[in-house]
Coordinates of N, CA and C in Angstrom, one line a residue:
M36 N 109.7 97.2 94.2 CA 110.6 98.0 93.3 C 110.6 99.4 93.9
T37 N 112.0 99.9 93.8 CA 112.2 101.2 94.3 C 112.7 102.0 93.0
D38 N 112.7 103.4 93.1 CA 113.1 104.1 92.1 C 113.6 105.5 92.7
R39 N 114.4 106.2 92.3 CA 114.9 107.5 92.6 C 114.3 108.7 91.9
T40 N 113.9 109.5 92.6 CA 113.1 110.8 92.1 C 114.2 111.7 91.6
E41 N 114.2 112.2 90.5 CA 115.2 113.2 90.0 C 115.2 114.5 91.0
G42 N 116.3 114.8 91.6 CA 116.4 116.0 92.2 C 117.2 117.3 91.8
R43 N 117.4 118.3 91.9 CA 118.1 119.5 91.8 C 118.7 119.8 93.1
S44 N 119.3 119.0 93.8 CA 119.9 119.4 95.1 C 121.2 118.8 95.2
H45 N 121.8 119.4 96.3 CA 123.1 118.7 96.5 C 123.1 117.5 97.3
R46 N 122.0 117.2 97.8 CA 121.7 116.0 98.6 C 121.2 114.8 97.6
Q47 N 121.3 113.6 98.1 CA 120.9 112.5 97.6 C 119.4 112.5 97.3
S48 N 118.7 112.0 96.2 CA 117.4 112.0 96.1 C 116.9 110.8 96.7
P49 N 115.7 110.9 97.3 CA 114.9 109.9 98.1 C 114.7 108.8 97.3
V50 N 114.9 107.5 97.8 CA 114.4 106.4 97.2 C 113.0 105.9 97.6
H51 N 112.1 105.6 96.6 CA 110.9 105.3 97.1 C 110.2 104.0 96.8
T52 N 109.6 103.3 97.7 CA 109.1 102.1 97.4 C 107.6 102.2 97.0
H53 N 107.6 101.3 95.8 CA 106.0 101.3 95.1 C 105.1 100.7 96.1
P54 N 104.0 101.0 96.4 CA 102.9 100.5 97.3 C 102.5 99.1 96.9
G55 N 102.7 98.8 95.7 CA 102.5 97.4 95.4 C 103.5 96.2 96.0
D56 N 104.7 97.0 96.3 CA 105.8 95.9 96.9 C 105.7 96.0 98.4
V57 N 104.8 96.7 99.0 CA 104.8 97.0 100.5 C 103.9 95.7 101.2
P58 N 104.4 95.0 102.1 CA 103.7 94.0 102.7 C 102.6 94.7 103.8
L59 N 101.5 94.3 104.4 CA 100.5 94.9 105.0 C 101.0 95.2 106.4
L60 N 102.2 94.4 107.0 CA 102.8 94.7 108.3 C 103.4 96.0 108.1
T61 N 104.3 96.3 107.2 CA 105.0 97.4 107.0 C 104.0 98.8 106.9
A62 N 102.8 98.6 106.2 CA 101.8 99.5 106.0 C 101.2 99.8 107.5
L63 N 100.8 99.0 108.1 CA 100.2 99.1 109.5 C 101.3 99.7 110.3
S64 N 102.5 99.3 110.3 CA 103.4 99.7 111.3 C 103.8 101.2 110.8
A65 N 103.7 101.6 109.8 CA 104.0 102.9 109.6 C 102.8 103.9 109.9
L66 N 101.6 103.4 109.7 CA 100.6 104.2 110.2 C 100.2 104.2 111.6
A67 N 101.0 103.3 112.4 CA 100.6 103.1 113.8 C 101.1 104.2 114.7
D68 N 102.2 105.0 114.0 CA 103.0 106.0 114.9 C 102.1 107.4 114.9
P69 N 102.0 107.9 116.0 CA 101.2 109.3 116.0 C 101.7 110.2 115.4
V70 N 103.2 110.5 115.2 CA 103.8 111.6 114.5 C 103.4 111.3 112.8
R71 N 103.7 110.2 112.5 CA 103.5 109.7 111.0 C 102.1 109.7 110.8
I72 N 100.9 109.4 111.6 CA 99.8 109.7 111.1 C 99.5 111.1 111.1
Q73 N 99.9 111.9 111.7 CA 99.8 113.4 111.6 C 100.4 113.9 110.5
L74 N 101.5 113.4 110.0 CA 102.2 113.7 108.9 C 101.1 113.3 107.5
V75 N 100.7 112.2 107.7 CA 99.9 111.7 106.5 C 98.5 112.5 106.4
R76 N 97.9 112.9 107.6 CA 96.8 113.7 107.8 C 97.0 115.0 107.2
D77 N 98.2 115.6 107.5 CA 98.6 116.7 107.0 C 98.6 116.8 105.4
L78 N 99.3 115.9 104.9 CA 99.5 115.5 103.4 C 98.3 115.4 102.5
A79 N 97.3 114.7 103.4 CA 95.9 114.4 102.8 C 95.1 115.8 102.7
S80 N 95.3 116.9 103.6 CA 94.5 117.9 103.7 C 95.2 119.2 102.8
H81 N 96.2 118.8 101.8 CA 96.8 119.8 101.0 C 96.9 119.2 99.7
P82 N 97.1 120.1 98.6 CA 97.3 119.5 97.4 C 98.8 119.0 97.4
D83 N 99.0 118.1 96.3 CA 100.2 117.3 96.0 C 101.4 118.5 96.0
W84 N 102.5 118.3 96.3 CA 103.6 118.8 96.3 C 103.6 120.5 96.8
T85 N 102.8 120.6 97.7 CA 102.7 122.0 98.4 C 103.4 122.1 99.7
L86 N 103.7 121.0 100.2 CA 104.1 121.0 101.5 C 105.6 120.5 101.5
S87 N 106.5 121.3 102.1 CA 108.0 120.9 102.2 C 107.9 120.4 103.6
C88 N 109.1 119.5 103.8 CA 109.3 118.9 105.2 C 109.2 119.9 106.2
S89 N 109.7 121.2 106.0 CA 109.7 122.2 107.1 C 108.5 122.7 107.5
N90 N 107.3 122.4 106.8 CA 106.1 122.9 107.0 C 105.2 122.1 107.9
F91 N 105.6 120.9 108.4 CA 104.9 120.1 109.2 C 105.2 120.4 110.8
D92 N 104.2 120.6 111.2 CA 104.5 121.2 112.8 C 104.2 119.9 113.7
V93 N 105.3 118.9 113.9 CA 105.0 118.0 114.7 C 106.2 118.0 115.7
P94 N 105.8 117.3 116.8 CA 106.7 117.5 118.1 C 108.0 116.7 118.2
V95 N 108.7 116.6 117.1 CA 110.0 116.0 117.0 C 110.9 117.0 116.5
G96 N 112.2 116.5 116.8 CA 113.3 117.4 116.2 C 113.6 116.9 114.6
R97 N 114.3 117.5 114.0 CA 114.5 117.4 112.6 C 114.9 116.0 112.1
A98 N 116.1 115.5 113.0 CA 116.4 114.0 112.5 C 115.1 113.0 112.6
A99 N 114.6 113.3 113.7 CA 113.6 112.2 113.9 C 112.4 112.5 112.8
K100 N 112.1 113.8 112.6 CA 111.1 114.0 111.5 C 111.7 113.4 110.1
S101 N 112.9 113.4 109.8 CA 113.4 113.0 108.5 C 113.2 111.1 108.8
H102 N 113.4 110.7 109.8 CA 113.2 109.3 109.9 C 111.8 108.9 109.6
H103 N 110.9 109.8 110.2 CA 109.4 109.4 109.9 C 109.1 109.5 108.5
F104 N 109.7 110.5 107.7 CA 109.5 110.7 106.5 C 110.2 109.4 105.7
S105 N 111.2 109.0 106.2 CA 111.8 107.8 105.5 C 110.8 106.4 105.6
V106 N 110.3 106.4 106.8 CA 109.5 105.3 107.2 C 108.2 105.3 106.2
L107 N 107.5 106.4 106.0 CA 106.5 106.7 105.2 C 106.8 106.4 103.6
R108 N 108.0 106.8 103.3 CA 108.6 106.5 101.9 C 108.6 104.9 101.6
D109 N 109.4 104.3 102.7 CA 109.4 103.0 102.6 C 108.0 102.0 102.8
A110 N 107.1 102.6 103.2 CA 105.8 102.0 103.3 C 105.0 102.4 101.9
G111 N 105.4 103.2 101.1 CA 104.9 103.5 99.9 C 103.7 104.5 100.1
L112 N 103.8 105.1 101.3 CA 102.7 106.3 101.5 C 103.0 107.5 101.1
I113 N 104.3 108.1 100.8 CA 104.6 109.4 100.3 C 105.7 109.3 99.2
E114 N 105.7 110.2 98.5 CA 106.6 110.5 97.5 C 107.1 111.9 97.7
Q115 N 108.7 112.1 97.5 CA 109.2 113.2 97.8 C 110.1 113.6 96.7
R116 N 110.4 114.9 96.5 CA 111.0 115.3 95.3 C 111.7 116.7 95.9
D117 N 112.8 116.8 95.5 CA 113.6 118.0 95.7 C 113.4 119.2 94.7
Q118 N 113.2 120.6 95.3 CA 112.9 121.6 94.5 C 113.7 122.7 95.2
G119 N 115.0 123.0 94.7 CA 115.8 123.9 95.2 C 116.2 123.3 96.6
P120 N 116.2 124.1 97.7 CA 116.6 123.6 98.9 C 115.6 122.9 99.5
K121 N 114.4 122.8 99.0 CA 113.1 122.3 99.8 C 112.8 120.8 99.2
R122 N 112.5 120.0 100.2 CA 112.0 118.8 99.9 C 110.6 118.7 99.9
L123 N 109.8 118.7 98.5 CA 108.4 118.5 98.5 C 107.7 117.2 98.7
N124 N 106.5 117.1 99.2 CA 105.7 115.7 99.5 C 104.5 115.8 98.8
R125 N 103.9 114.4 98.8 CA 102.8 114.2 98.3 C 102.3 112.8 98.7
L126 N 101.1 112.7 99.1 CA 100.6 111.4 99.6 C 100.3 110.6 98.3
R127 N 100.6 109.2 98.3 CA 100.3 108.3 97.1 C 99.1 107.8 97.5
R128 N 98.0 108.6 97.5 CA 96.9 107.9 98.0 C 96.3 107.0 97.0
E129 N 96.2 107.4 95.7 CA 95.7 106.5 94.8 C 96.4 105.1 94.6
E130 N 97.8 105.1 94.7 CA 98.4 104.0 94.6 C 98.4 103.0 95.7
F131 N 98.3 104.0 97.1 CA 98.4 103.1 98.2 C 96.7 102.3 98.4
D132 N 95.9 103.2 97.8 CA 94.5 102.7 98.0 C 94.3 101.4 97.0
A133 N 95.2 101.4 95.9 CA 95.0 100.4 95.1 C 95.6 98.9 95.6
R134 N 96.5 99.2 96.6 CA 97.2 98.1 97.3 C 96.5 97.8 98.5
F135 N 96.1 98.6 99.2 CA 95.2 98.4 100.7 C 94.0 99.2 100.8
P136 N 92.9 98.8 100.0 CA 91.7 99.4 99.9 C 91.1 99.8 101.2
G137 N 90.8 100.9 101.4 CA 90.1 101.5 102.8 C 91.1 101.6 103.8
L138 N 92.4 101.1 103.8 CA 93.0 101.4 104.9 C 93.6 102.7 105.2
L139 N 93.7 103.5 104.1 CA 94.0 105.0 104.3 C 92.8 105.8 104.8
D140 N 91.7 105.4 104.4 CA 90.5 106.0 104.9 C 90.4 105.8 106.1
L141 N 90.5 104.6 106.8 CA 90.6 104.3 108.3 C 91.6 105.3 108.9
A142 N 92.8 105.2 108.5 CA 93.7 105.9 109.2 C 93.6 107.4 109.2
L143 N 92.8 108.1 108.2 CA 92.6 109.4 108.3 C 91.4 109.8 109.0
R144 N 90.7 109.0 109.5 CA 89.4 109.3 110.3 C 90.1 110.1 111.7
T145 N 89.3 111.0 111.9 CA 89.6 111.9 112.9 C 88.5 111.5 114.2
D146 N 87.5 110.8 114.1 CA 86.5 110.8 114.9 C 86.7 109.6 116.1
D147 N 87.8 108.9 115.7 CA 88.3 107.8 116.6 C 89.3 108.3 117.6
A148 N 89.4 107.9 118.8 CA 90.4 108.3 119.6 C 91.7 107.9 119.1
D149 N 93.1 108.6 119.1 CA 94.2 108.3 118.7 C 94.9 107.4 119.8

């Protein structure tokens, strides 16, 4: 099931996939990319809705970053909402953990070599 988040912006609101509708392979694939894992780790270390897309320091251009956020939304890992010109983000940790217990904890570990 997908839903649209109401936005107050000129751009189209993002479509979100509920973690309950995500196949395991999709979740694993989303977490396998180094840029996406960094985005997830950054979100995990901040309160919900405090980071806009421009706050992430990752070594890719704007279009690639947008693609990575889309992959994370499609995997049920993040939720986004527009607030003025900014697109704010939150990690859907509780919902994702209910679907894939322990997977996000493993992905967020920093003691393993990436």
